[in-house]
Short mmCIF file of C-alpha atoms in Angstrom, two decimals:
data_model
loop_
_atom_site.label_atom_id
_atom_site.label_comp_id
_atom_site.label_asym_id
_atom_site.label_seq_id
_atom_site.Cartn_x
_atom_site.Cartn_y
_atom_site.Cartn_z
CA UNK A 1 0.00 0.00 0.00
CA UNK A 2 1.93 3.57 -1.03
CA UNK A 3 2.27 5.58 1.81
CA UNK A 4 1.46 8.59 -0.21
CA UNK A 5 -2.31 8.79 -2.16
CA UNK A 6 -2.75 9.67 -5.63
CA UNK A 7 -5.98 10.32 -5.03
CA UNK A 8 -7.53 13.46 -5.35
CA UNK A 9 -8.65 14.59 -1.98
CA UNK A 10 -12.58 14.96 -2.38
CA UNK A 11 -13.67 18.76 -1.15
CA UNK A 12 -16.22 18.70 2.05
CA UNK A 13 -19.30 20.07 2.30
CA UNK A 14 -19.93 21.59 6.17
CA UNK A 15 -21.82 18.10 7.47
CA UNK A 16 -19.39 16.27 5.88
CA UNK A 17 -16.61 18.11 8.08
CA UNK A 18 -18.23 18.45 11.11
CA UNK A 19 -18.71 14.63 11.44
CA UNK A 20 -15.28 14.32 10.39
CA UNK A 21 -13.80 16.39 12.99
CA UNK A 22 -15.85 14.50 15.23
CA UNK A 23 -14.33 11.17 15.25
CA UNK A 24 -10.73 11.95 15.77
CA UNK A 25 -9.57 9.43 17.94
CA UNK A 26 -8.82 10.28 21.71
CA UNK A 27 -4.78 10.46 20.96
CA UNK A 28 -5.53 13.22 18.32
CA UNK A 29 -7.61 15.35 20.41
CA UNK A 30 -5.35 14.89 23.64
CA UNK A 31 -2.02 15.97 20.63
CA UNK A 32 -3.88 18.85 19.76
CA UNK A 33 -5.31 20.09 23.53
CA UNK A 34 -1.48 19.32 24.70
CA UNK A 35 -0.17 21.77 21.68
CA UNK A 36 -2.96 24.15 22.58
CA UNK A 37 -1.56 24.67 26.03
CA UNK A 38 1.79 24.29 24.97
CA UNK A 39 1.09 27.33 22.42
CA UNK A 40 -0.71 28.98 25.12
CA UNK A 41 2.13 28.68 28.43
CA UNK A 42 4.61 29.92 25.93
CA UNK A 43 2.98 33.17 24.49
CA UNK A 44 0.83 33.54 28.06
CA UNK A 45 4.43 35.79 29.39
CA UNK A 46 4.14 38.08 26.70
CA UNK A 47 0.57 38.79 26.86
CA UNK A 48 1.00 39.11 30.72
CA UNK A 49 0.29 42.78 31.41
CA UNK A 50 1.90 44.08 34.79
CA UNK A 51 -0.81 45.30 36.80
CA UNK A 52 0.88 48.69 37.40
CA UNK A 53 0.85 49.60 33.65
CA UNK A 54 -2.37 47.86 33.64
CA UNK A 55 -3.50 50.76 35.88
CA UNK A 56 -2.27 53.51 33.70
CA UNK A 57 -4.32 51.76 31.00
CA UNK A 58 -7.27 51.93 33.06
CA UNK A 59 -6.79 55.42 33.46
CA UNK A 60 -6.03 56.08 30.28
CA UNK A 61 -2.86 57.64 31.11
CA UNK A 62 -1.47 56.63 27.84
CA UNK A 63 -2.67 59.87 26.13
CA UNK A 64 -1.77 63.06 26.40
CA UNK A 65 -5.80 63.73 26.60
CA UNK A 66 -6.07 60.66 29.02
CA UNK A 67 -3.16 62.50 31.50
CA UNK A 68 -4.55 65.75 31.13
CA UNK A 69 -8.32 64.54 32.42
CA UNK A 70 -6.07 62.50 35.18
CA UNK A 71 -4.30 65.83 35.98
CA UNK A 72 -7.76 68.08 35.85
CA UNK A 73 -10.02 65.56 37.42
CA UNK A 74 -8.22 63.82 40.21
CA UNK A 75 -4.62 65.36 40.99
CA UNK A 76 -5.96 68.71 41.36
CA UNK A 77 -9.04 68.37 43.23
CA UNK A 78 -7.14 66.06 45.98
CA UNK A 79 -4.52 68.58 45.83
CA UNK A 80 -6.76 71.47 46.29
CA UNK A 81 -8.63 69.54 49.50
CA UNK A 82 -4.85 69.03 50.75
CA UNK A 83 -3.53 72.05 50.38
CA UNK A 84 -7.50 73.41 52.13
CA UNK A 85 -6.98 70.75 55.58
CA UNK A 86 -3.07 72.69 55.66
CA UNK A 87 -4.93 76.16 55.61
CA UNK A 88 -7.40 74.99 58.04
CA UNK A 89 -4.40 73.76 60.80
CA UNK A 90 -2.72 77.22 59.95
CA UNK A 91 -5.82 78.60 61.16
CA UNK A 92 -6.42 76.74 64.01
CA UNK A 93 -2.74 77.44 64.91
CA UNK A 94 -2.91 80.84 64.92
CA UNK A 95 -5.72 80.81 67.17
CA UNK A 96 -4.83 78.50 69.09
CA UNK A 97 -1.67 80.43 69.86
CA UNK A 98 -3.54 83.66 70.45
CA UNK A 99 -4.93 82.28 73.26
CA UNK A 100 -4.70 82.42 76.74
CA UNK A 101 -3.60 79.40 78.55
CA UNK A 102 -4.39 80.20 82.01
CA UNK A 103 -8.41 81.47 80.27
CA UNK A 104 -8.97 79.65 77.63
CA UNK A 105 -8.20 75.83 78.23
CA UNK A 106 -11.11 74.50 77.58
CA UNK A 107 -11.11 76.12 73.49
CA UNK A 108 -7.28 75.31 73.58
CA UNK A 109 -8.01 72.15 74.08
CA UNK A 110 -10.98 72.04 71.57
CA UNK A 111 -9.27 73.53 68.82
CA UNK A 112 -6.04 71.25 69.56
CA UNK A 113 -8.45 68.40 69.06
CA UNK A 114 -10.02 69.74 65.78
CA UNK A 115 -6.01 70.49 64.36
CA UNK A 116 -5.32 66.98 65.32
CA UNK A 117 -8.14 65.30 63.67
CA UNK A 118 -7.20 67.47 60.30
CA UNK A 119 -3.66 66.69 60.74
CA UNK A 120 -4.20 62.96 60.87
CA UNK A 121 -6.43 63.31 57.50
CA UNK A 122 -3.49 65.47 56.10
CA UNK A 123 -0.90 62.90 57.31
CA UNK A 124 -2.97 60.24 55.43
CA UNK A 125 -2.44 62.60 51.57
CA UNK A 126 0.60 62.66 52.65
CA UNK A 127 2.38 59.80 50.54
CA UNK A 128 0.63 60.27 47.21
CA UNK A 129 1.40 64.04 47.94
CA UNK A 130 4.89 62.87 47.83
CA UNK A 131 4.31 61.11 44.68
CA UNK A 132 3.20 64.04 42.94
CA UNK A 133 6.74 65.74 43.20
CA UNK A 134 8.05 63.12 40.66
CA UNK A 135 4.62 63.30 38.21
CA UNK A 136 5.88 65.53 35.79
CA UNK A 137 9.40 63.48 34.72
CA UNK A 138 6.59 60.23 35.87
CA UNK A 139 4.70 60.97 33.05
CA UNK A 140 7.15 61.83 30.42
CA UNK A 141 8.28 58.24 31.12
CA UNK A 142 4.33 56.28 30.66
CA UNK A 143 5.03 56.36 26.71
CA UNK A 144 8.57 54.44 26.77
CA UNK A 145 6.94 52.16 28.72
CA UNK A 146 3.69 51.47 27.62
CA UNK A 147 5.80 50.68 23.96
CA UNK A 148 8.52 48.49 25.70
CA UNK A 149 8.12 45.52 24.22
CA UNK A 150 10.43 43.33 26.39
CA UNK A 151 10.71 43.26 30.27
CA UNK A 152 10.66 46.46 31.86
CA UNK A 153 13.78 48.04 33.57
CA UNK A 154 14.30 48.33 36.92
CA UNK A 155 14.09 52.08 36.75
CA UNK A 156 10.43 52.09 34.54
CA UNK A 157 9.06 49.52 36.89
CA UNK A 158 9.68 51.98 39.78
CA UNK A 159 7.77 54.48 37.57
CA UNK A 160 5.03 52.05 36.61
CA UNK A 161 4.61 51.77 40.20
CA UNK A 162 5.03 55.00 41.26
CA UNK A 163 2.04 56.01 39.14
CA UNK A 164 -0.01 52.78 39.78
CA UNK A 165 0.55 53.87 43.38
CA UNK A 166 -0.42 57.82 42.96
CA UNK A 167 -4.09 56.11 40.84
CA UNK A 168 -4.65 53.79 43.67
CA UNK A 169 -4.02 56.45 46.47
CA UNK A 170 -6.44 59.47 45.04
CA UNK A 171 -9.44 57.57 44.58
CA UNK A 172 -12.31 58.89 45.81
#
């Protein structure tokens, strides 16, 4: 029997295919499941997205229209409610300070309590506050590595995380 036919191969109509495919034996369909996964563990690392730069793309921080609404609709109203609880504990400050404290304990003491309460919400902004001194260079950097098509560097992952970080901290 040639191992090779000479026949020519007949063309299928869609029945005709359909019950072919569906008698492979158990060997072929365990072949083609094992390539499957095979196919699918070795191209699964480069369609792995880390989740920081999975966060800028959920904030659409990479466009310049995307960072701009970022900028307008999140940075600067937490800044703005910041930089209001630091005038407030000025405030207080002052008047607590122009006090008497052999008269006036009991509003010293008040008004030390309402400073502290607005300090601890303060201290809280605090570390995405911090972030923001690095959002300007942060940001010039999203486009590098939203294109990098290899592993990031150590240096872009800090930034990918750094702006992950700032996202996840001024939530409302």
């Amino acid at each position: 029997m040639p191992l090779i036919s000479t026949d020519k191969p007949k063309p299928l109509d869609k029945k005709t295919a359909i019950l072919e495919n569906a008698t492979y034996s158990t060997g072929e369909k365990t072949m083609f499941s094992a390539a499957l996964c095979s196919s699918i563990c070795l191209f699964s690392p480069l369609l792995a997205v880390h989740p920081s730069v999975e966060m800028m793309y959920q904030e659409h921080l990479e466009t310049t229209e995307g960072r701009v609404q970022f900028l307008t609709e999140k940075v600067v109203p937490y800044a703005a409610v910041a930089n209001e609880l630091n005038e407030e504990i000025l405030k207080l400050s002052d008047r607590i300070s122009s006090l008497s404290s052999e008269t006036d304990q009991a509003e010293i003491l008040a008004l030390t309590e309402e400073a502290t309460q607005k300090m601890g919400k303060l201290s809280v902004m605090l570390p995405a506050l911090n972030l923001l001194t690095s959002l300007e260079e942060d940001f010039d950097q999203i486009e590098t590595i939203l294109e990098q098509a290899d592993e990031l560097t150590v240096e872009q992952q800090e930034t990918a995380d750094r702006i992950a970080l700032l996202c996840q901290s001024i939530q409302p």
